[in-house]
PDB file of C-alpha atoms in Angstrom:
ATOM      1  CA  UNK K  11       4.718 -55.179 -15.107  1.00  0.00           C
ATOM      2  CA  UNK K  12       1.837 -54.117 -17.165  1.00  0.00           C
ATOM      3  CA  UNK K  13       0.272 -56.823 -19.756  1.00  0.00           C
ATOM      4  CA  UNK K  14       2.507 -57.388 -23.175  1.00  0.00           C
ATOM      5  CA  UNK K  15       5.423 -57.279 -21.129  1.00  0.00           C
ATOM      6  CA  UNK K  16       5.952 -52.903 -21.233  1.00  0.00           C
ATOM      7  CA  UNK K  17       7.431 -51.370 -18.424  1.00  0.00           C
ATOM      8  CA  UNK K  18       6.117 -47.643 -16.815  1.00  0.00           C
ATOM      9  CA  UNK K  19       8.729 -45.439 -17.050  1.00  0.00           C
ATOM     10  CA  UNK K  20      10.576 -44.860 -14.571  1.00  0.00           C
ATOM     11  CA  UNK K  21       9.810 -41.012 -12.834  1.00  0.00           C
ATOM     12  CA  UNK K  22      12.683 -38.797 -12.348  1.00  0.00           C
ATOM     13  CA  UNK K  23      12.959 -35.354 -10.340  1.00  0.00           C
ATOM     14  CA  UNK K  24       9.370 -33.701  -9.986  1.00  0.00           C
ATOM     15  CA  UNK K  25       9.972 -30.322 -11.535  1.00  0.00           C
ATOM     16  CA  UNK K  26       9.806 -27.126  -9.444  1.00  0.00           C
ATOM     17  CA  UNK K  27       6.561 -25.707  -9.977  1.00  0.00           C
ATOM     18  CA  UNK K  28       7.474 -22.170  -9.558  1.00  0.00           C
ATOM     19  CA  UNK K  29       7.670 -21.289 -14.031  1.00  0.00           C
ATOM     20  CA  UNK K  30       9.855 -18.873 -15.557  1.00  0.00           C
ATOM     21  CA  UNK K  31      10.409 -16.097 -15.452  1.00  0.00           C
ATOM     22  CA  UNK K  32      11.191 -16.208 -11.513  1.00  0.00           C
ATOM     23  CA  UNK K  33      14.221 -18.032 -10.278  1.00  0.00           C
ATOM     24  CA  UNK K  34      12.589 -21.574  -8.841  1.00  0.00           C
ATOM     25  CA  UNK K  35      11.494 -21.509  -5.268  1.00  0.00           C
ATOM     26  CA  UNK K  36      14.725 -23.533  -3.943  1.00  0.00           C
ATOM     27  CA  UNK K  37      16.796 -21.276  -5.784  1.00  0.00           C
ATOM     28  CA  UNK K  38      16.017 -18.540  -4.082  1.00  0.00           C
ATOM     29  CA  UNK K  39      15.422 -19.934  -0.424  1.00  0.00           C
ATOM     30  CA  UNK K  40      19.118 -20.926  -1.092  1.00  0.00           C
ATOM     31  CA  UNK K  41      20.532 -17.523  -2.435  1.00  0.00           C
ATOM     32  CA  UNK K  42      18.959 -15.649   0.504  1.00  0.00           C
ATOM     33  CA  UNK K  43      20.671 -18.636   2.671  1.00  0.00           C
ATOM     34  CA  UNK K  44      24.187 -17.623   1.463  1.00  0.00           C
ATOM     35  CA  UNK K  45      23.186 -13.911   1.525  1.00  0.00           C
ATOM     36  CA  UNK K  46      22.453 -14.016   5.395  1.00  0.00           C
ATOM     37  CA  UNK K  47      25.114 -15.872   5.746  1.00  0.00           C
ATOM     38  CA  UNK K  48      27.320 -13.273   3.852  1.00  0.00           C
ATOM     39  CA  UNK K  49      26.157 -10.807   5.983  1.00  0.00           C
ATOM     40  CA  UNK K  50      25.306 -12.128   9.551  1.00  0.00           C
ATOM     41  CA  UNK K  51      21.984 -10.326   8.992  1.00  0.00           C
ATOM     42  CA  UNK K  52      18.654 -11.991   8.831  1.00  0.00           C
ATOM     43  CA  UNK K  53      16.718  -9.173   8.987  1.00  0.00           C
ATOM     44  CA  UNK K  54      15.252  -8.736   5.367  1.00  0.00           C
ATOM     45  CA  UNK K  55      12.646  -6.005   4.959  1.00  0.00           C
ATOM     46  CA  UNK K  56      11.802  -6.650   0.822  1.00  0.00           C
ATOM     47  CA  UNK K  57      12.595  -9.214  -1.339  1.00  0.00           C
ATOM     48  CA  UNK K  58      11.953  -8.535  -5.609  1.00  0.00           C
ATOM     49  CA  UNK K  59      12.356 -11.302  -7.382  1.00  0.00           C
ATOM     50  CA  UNK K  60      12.829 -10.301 -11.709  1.00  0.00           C
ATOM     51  CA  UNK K  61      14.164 -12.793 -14.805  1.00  0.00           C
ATOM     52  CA  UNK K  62      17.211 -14.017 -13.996  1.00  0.00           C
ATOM     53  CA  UNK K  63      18.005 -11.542 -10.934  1.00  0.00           C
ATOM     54  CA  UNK K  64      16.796 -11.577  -7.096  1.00  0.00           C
ATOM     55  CA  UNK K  65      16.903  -8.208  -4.630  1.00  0.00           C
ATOM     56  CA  UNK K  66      16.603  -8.060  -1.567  1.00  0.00           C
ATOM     57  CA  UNK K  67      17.383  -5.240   1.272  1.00  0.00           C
ATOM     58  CA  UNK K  68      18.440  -5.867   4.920  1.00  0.00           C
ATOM     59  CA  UNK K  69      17.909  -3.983   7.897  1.00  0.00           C
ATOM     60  CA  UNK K  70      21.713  -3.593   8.901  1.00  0.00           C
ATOM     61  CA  UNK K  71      22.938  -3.985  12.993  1.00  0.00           C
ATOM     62  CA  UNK K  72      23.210  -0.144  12.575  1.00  0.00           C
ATOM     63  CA  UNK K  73      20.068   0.085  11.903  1.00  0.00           C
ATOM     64  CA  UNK K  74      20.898   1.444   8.321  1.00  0.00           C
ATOM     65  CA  UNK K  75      19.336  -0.202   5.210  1.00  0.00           C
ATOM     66  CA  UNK K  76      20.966  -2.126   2.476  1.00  0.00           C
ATOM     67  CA  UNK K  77      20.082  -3.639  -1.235  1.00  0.00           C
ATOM     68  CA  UNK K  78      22.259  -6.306  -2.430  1.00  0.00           C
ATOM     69  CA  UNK K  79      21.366  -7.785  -5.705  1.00  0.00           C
ATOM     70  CA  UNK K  80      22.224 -11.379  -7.671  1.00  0.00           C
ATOM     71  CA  UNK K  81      22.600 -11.571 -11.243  1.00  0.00           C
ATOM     72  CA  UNK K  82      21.530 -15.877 -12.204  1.00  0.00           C
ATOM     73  CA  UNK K  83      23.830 -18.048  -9.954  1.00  0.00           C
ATOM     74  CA  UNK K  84      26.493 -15.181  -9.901  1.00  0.00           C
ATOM     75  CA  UNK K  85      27.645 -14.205  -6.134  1.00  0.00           C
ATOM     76  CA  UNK K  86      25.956 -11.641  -4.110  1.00  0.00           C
ATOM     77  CA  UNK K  87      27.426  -7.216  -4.803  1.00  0.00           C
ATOM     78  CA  UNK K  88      28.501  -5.684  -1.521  1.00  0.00           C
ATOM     79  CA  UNK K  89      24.947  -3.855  -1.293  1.00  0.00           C
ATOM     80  CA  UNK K  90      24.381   0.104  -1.522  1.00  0.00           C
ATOM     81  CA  UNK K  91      21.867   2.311   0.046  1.00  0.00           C
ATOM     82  CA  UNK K  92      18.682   1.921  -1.624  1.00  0.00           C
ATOM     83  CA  UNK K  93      16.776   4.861  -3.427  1.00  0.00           C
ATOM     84  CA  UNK K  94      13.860   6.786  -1.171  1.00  0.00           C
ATOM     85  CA  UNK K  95      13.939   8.793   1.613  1.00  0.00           C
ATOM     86  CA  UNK K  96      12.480   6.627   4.060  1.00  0.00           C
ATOM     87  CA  UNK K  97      13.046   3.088   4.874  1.00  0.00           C
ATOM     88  CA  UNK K  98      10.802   1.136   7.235  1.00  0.00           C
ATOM     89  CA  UNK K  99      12.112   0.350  10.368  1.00  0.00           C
ATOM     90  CA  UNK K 100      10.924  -3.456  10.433  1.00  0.00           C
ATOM     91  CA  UNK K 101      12.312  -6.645   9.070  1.00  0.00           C
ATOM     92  CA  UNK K 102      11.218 -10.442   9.164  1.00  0.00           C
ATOM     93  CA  UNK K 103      13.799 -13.661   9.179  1.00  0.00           C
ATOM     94  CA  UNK K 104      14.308 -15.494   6.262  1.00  0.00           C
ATOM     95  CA  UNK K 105      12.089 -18.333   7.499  1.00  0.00           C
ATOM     96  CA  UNK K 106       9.412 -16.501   8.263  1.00  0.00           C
ATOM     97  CA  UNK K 107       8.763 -14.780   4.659  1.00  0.00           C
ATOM     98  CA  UNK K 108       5.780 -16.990   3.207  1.00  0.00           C
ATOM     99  CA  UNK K 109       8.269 -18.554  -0.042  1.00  0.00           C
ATOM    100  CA  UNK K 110       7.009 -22.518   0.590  1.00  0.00           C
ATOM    101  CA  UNK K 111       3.654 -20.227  -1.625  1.00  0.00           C
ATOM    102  CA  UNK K 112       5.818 -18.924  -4.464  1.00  0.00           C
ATOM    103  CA  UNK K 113       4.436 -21.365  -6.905  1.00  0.00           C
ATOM    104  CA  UNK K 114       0.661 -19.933  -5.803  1.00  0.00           C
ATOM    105  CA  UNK K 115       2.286 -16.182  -5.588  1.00  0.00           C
ATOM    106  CA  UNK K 116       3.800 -16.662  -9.569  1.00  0.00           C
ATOM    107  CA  UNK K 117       0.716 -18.307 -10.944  1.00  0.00           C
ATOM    108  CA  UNK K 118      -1.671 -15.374  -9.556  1.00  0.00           C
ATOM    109  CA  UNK K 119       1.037 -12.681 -10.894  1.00  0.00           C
ATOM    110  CA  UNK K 120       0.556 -14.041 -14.365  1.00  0.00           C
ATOM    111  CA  UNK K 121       2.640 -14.519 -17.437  1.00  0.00           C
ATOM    112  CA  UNK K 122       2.713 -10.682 -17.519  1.00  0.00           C
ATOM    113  CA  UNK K 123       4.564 -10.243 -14.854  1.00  0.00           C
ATOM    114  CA  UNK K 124       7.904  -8.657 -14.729  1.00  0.00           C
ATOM    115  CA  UNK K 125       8.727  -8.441 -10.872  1.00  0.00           C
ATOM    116  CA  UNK K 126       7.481  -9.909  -8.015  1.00  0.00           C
ATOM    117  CA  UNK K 127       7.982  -8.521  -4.708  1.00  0.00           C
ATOM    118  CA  UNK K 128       7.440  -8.705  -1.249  1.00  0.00           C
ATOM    119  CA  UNK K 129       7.691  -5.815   1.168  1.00  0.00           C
ATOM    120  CA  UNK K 130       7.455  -4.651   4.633  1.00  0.00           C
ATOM    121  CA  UNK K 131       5.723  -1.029   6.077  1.00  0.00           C
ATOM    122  CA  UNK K 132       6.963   0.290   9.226  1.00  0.00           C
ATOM    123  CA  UNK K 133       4.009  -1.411  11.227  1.00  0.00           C
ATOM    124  CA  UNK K 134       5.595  -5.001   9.771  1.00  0.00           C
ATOM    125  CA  UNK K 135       2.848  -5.645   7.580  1.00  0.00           C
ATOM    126  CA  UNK K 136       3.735  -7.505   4.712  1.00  0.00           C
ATOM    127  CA  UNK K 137       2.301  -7.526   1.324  1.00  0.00           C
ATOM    128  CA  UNK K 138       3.032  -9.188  -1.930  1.00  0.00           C
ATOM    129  CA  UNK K 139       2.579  -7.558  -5.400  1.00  0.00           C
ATOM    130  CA  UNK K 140       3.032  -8.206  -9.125  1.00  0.00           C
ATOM    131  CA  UNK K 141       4.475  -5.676 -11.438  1.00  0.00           C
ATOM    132  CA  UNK K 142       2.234  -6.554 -14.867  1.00  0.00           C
ATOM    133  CA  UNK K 143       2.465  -3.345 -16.827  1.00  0.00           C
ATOM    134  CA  UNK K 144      -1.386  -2.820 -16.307  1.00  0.00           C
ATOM    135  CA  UNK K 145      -1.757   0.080 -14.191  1.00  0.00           C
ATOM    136  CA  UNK K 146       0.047   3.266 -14.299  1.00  0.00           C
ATOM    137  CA  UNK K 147      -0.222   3.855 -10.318  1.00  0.00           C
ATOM    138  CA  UNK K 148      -0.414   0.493  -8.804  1.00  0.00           C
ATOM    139  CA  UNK K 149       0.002  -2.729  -8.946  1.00  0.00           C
ATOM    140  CA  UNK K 150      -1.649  -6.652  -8.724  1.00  0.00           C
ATOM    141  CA  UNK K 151      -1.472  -7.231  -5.199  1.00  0.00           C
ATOM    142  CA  UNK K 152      -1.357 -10.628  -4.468  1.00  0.00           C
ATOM    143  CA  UNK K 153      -2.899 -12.438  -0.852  1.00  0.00           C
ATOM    144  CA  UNK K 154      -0.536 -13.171   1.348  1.00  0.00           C
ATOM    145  CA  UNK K 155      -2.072 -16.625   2.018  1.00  0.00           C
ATOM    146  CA  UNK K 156      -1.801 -17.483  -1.693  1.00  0.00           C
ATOM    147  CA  UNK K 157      -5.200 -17.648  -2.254  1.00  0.00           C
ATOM    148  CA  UNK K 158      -5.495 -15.140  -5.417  1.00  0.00           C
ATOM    149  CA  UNK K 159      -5.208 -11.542  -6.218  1.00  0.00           C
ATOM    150  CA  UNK K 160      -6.494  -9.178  -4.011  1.00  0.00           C
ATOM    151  CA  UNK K 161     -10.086  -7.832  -4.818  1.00  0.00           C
ATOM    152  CA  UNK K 162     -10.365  -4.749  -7.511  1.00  0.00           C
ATOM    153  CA  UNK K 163     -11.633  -1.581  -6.261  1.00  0.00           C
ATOM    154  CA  UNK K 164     -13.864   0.659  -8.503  1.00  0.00           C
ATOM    155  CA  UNK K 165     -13.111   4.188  -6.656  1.00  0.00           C
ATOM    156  CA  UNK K 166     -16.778   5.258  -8.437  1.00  0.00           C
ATOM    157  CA  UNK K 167     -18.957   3.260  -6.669  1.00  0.00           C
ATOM    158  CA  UNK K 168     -19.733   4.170  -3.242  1.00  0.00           C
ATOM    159  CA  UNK K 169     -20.285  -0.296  -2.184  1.00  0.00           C
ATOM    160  CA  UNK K 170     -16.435  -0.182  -3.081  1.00  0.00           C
ATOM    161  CA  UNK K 171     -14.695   3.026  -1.750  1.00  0.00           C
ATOM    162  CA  UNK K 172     -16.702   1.795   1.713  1.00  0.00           C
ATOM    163  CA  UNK K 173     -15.172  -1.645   1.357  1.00  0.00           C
ATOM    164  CA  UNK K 174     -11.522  -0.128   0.771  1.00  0.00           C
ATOM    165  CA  UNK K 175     -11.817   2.233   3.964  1.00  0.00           C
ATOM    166  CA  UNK K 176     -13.306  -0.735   6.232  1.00  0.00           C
ATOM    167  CA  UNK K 177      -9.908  -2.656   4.984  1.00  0.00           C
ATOM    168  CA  UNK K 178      -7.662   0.363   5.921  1.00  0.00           C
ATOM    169  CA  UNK K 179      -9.306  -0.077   9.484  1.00  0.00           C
ATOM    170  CA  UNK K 180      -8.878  -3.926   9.478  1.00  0.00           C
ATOM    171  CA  UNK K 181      -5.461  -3.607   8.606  1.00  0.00           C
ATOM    172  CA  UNK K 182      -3.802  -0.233  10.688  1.00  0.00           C
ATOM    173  CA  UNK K 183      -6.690   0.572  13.131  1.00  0.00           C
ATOM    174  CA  UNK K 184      -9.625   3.419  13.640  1.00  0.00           C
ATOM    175  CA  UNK K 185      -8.175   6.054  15.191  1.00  0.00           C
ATOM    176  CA  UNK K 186      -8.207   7.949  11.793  1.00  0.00           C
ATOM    177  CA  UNK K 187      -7.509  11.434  11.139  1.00  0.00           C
ATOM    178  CA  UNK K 188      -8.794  11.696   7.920  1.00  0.00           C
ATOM    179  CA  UNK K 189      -9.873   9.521   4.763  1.00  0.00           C
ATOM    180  CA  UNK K 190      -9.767  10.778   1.408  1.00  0.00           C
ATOM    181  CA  UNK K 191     -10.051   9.604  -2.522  1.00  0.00           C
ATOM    182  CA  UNK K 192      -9.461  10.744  -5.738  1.00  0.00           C
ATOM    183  CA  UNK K 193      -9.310   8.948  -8.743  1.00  0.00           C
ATOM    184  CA  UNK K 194      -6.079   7.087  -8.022  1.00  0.00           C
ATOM    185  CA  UNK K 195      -6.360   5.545  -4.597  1.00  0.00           C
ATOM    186  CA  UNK K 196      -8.120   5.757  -1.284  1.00  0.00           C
ATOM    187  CA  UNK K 197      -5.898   7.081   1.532  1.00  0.00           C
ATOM    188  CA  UNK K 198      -6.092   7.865   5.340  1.00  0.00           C
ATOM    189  CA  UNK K 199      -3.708   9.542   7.910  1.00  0.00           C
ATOM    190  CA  UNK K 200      -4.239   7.920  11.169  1.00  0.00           C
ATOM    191  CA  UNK K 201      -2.557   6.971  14.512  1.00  0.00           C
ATOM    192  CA  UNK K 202      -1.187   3.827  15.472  1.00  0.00           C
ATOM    193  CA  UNK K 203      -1.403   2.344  19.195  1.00  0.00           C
ATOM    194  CA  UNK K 204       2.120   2.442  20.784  1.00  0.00           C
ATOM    195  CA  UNK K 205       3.957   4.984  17.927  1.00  0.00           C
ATOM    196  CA  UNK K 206       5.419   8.019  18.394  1.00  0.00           C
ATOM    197  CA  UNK K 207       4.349   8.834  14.811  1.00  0.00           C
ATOM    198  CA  UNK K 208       1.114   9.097  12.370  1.00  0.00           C
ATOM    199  CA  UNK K 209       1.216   6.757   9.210  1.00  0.00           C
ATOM    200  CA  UNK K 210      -0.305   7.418   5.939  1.00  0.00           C
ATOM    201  CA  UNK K 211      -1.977   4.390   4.421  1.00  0.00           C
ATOM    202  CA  UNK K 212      -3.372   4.122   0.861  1.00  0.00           C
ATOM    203  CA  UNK K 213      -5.421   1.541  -0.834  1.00  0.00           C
ATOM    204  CA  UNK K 214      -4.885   1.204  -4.730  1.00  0.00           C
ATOM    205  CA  UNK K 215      -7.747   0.182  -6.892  1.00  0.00           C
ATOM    206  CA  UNK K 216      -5.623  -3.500  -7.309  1.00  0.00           C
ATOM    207  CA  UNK K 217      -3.445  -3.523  -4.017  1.00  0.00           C
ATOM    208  CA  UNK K 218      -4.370  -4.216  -0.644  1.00  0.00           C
ATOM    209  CA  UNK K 219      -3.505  -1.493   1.851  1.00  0.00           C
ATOM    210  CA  UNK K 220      -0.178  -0.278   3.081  1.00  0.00           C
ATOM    211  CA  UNK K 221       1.867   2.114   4.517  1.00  0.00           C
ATOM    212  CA  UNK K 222       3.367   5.017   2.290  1.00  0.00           C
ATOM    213  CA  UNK K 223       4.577   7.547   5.125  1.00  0.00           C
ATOM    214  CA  UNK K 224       5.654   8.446   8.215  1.00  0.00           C
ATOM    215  CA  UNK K 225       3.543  11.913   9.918  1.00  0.00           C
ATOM    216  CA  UNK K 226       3.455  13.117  12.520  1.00  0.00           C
ATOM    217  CA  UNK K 227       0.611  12.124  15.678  1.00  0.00           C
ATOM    218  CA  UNK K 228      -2.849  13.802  15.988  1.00  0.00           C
ATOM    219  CA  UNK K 229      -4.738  14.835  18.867  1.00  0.00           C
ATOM    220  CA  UNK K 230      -7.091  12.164  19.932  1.00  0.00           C
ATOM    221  CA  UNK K 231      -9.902  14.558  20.173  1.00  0.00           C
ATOM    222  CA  UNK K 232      -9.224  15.030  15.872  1.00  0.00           C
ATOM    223  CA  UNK K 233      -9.950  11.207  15.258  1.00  0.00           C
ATOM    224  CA  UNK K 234     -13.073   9.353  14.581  1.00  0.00           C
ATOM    225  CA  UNK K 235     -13.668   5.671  13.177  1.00  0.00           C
ATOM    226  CA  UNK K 236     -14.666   6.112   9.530  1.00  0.00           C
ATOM    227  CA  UNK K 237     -16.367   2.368   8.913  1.00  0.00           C
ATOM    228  CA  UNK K 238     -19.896   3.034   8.159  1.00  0.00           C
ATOM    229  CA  UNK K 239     -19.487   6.362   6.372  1.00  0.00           C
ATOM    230  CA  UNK K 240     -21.436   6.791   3.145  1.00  0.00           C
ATOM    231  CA  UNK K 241     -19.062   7.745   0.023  1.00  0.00           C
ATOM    232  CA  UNK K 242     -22.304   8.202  -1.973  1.00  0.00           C
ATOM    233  CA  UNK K 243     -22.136  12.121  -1.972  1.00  0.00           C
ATOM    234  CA  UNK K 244     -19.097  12.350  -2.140  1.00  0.00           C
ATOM    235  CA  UNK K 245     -18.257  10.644  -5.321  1.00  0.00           C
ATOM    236  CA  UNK K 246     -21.689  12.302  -6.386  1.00  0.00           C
ATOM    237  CA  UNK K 247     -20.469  15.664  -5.746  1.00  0.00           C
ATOM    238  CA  UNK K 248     -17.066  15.749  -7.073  1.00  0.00           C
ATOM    239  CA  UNK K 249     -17.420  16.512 -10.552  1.00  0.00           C
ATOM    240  CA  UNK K 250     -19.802  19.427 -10.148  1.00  0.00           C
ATOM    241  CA  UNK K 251     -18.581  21.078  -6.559  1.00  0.00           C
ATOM    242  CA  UNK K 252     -16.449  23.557  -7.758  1.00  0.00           C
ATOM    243  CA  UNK K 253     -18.917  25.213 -10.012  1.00  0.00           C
ATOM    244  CA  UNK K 254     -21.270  25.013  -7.742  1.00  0.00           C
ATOM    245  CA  UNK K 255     -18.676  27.190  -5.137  1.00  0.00           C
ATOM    246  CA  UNK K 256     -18.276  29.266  -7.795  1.00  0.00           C
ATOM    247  CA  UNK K 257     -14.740  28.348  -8.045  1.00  0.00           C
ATOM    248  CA  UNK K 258     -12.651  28.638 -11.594  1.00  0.00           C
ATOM    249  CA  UNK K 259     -10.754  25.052 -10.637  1.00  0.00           C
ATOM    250  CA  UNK K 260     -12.006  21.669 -10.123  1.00  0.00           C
ATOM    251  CA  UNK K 261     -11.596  19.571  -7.700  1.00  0.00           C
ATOM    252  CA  UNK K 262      -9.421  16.809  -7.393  1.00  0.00           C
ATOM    253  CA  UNK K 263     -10.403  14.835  -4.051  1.00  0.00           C
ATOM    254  CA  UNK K 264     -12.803  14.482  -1.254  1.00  0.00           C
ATOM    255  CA  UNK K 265     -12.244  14.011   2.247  1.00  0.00           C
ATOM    256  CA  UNK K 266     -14.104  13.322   5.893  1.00  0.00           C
ATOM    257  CA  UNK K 267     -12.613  14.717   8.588  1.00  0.00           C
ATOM    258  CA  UNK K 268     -13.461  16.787  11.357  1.00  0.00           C
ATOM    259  CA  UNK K 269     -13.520  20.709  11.089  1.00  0.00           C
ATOM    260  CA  UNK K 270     -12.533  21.108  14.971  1.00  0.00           C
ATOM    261  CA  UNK K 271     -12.067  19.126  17.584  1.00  0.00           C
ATOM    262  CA  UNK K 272     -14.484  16.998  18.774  1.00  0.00           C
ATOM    263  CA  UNK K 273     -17.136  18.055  15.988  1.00  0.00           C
ATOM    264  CA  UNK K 274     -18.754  15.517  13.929  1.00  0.00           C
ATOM    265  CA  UNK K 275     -16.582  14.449  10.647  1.00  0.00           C
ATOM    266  CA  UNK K 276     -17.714  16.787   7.966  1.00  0.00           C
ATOM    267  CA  UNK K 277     -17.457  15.885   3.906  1.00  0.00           C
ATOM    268  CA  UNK K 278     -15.300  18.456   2.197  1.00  0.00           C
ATOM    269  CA  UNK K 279     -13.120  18.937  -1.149  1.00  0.00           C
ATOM    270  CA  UNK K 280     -10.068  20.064  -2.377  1.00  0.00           C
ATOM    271  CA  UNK K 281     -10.281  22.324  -5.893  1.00  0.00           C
ATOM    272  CA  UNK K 282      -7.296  22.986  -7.284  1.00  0.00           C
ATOM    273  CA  UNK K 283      -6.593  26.348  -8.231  1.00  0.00           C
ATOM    274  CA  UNK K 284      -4.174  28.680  -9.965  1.00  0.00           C
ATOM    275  CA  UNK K 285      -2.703  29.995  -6.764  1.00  0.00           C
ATOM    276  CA  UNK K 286      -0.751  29.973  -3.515  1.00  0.00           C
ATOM    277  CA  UNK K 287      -3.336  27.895  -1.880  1.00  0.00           C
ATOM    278  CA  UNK K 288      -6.066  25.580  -2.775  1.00  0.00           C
ATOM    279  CA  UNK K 289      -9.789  26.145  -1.865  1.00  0.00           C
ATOM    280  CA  UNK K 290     -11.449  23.587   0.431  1.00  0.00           C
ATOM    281  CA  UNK K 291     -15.143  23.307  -0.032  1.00  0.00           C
ATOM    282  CA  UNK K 292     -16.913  21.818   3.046  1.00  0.00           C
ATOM    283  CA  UNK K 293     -20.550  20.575   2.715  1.00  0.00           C
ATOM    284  CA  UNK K 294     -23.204  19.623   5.257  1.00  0.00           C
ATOM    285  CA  UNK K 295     -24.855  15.624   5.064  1.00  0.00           C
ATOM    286  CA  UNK K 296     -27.661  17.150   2.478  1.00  0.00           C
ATOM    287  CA  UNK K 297     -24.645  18.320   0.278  1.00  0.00           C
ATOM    288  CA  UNK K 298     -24.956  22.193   0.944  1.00  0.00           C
ATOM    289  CA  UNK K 299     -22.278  24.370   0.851  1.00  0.00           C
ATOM    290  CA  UNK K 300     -21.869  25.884   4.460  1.00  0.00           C
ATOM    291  CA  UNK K 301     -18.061  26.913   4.405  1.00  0.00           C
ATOM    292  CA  UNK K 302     -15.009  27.478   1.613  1.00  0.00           C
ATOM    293  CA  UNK K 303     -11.815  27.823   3.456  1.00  0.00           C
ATOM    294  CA  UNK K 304      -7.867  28.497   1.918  1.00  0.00           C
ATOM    295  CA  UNK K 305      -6.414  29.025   5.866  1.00  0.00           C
ATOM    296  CA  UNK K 306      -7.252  27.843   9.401  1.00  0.00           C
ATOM    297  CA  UNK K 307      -9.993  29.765  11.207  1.00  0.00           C
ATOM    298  CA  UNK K 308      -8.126  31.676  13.822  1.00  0.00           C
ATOM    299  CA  UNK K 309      -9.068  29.089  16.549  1.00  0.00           C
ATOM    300  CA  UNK K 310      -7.485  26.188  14.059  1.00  0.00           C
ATOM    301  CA  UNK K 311      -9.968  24.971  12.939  1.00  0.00           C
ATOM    302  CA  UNK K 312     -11.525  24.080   9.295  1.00  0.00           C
ATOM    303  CA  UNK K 313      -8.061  24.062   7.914  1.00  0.00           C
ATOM    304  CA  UNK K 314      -7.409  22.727   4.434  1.00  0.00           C
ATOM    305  CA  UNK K 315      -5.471  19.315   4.687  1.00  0.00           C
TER     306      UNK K 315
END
């Protein structure tokens, strides 16, 4: 009893931290608990969480995939196939997906934010983004540890575009067939140990990486680890390359890859043209032109990718 004879109020229920406008964190722990049990599948692959309304897809015993949907406390639809024509191949349990961080994951998505949603990629990697009507072609990635947002990139500065291609490697490996930018997003087609298939990862100026494709394998001797190449002449070169190939379009992206097996990864750039096929302008380390290419040389090599 405090002095004067007041009492301290009694406490009731902490509140959920997780804020509106996501369903609170037991609320959906407990929906997707009567979904698998709806279903006899714990196999979720994504999970997009929206006011009032909670998604999520399963990786069926058929190995099809399904989206069922919940409107508020409403019950569960029967699930349809989702849009897209691929589907990853990989799914997590229920207890596994990282939801005891869903206050952290809503707080870094902001009062912006319209969706929030994890997903898987065919390798099982999981990521976690916000849907805040900032960017046109990506999204606020979110860390997967709950820590904050993932780092911005700025694909014109060469510190940056290096960091985004060592976190492609960090993430999916170095056995890269190529690694490319253009104003939207760095990308890479590379293999992965143990797949019968090639992915094709991209990095978004505000998303960590992920998977956006399935293509097919390259030949080992077409791979090379890209950490430690220098964007700088790249991103230097791109707005003036084209005139300087005497070319009527402009180009759009750069690349490193190698021209032919084996060979050391050469810089190169795609103009777009009015056309059946783009020019590719390849440049030596100094910058000079030494080859413009729209087909494979007829022993395959220095073809246009």
């Amino acid at each position: 009893m405090l002095s004067g004879g007041c009492l301290l109020p009694r406490r009731g229920p902490e509140p959920d931290p997780t804020p509106d406008p996501f369903p609170a964190t037991q609320q959906v722990i407990d929906a997707l608990r009567q979904l698998v049990d709806q279903t006899g599948r714990d196999a979720i692959q994504s999970l997009e969480l929206r006011r009032n309304k909670v998604a999520v897809t399963l990786l069926m015993a058929d190995g099809e995939t399904l989206r069922f949907t919940r409107s508020e406390a409403g019950p569960w639809d029967n699930g349809a196939k989702p849009a897209g024509d691929h589907q990853p191949t990989t799914s997590t349990r229920l207890n596994q997906l990282p939801l005891q961080l869903l206050s952290e994951f809503v707080a870094h998505a902001g009062p912006e934010a319209e969706a929030l949603v994890f997903e898987l990629d065919d390798t099982g990697r999981l990521r976690i983004w916000a849907d805040d009507g900032v960017g046109d072609f990506d999204r606020a990635g979110i860390k997967v540890d709950g820590t904050g947002r993932v780092p911005t990139v700025d694909l014109s500065d060469p510190t940056d575009v290096a960091g985004a291609i060592e976190e492609i490697v960090e993430a999916y490996g170095s056995r890269i067939y190529l690694v490319s930018a253009d104003k939207y997003y760095v990308h890479a087609d590379l293999n992965l140990d143990g797949r019968q298939h090639g992915v094709r990862v991209v990095r978004h100026p505000r998303e960590s990486p992920y998977q956006i494709d399935v293509i097919p394998r390259h030949p080992e001797s077409w791979l090379f680890d890209p950490v430690g190449i220098d964007p700088t002449l790249a991103i230097e070169l791109l707005p003036t390359i084209a005139r300087q190939a005497d070319l009527a379009g402009k180009a759009t992206d750069w690349q490193f890859s190698r021209p032919t097996a084996d060979s050391d990864p050469h810089l190169s750039f795609r103009v777009s043209e009015d056309g059946p096929t783009d020019p590719v302008v390849w440049v030596n380390q100094s910058g000079k032109i030494i080859k413009i290419t729209r087909a494979c040389d007829p022993d395959g090599g220095w073809c246009p990718r």
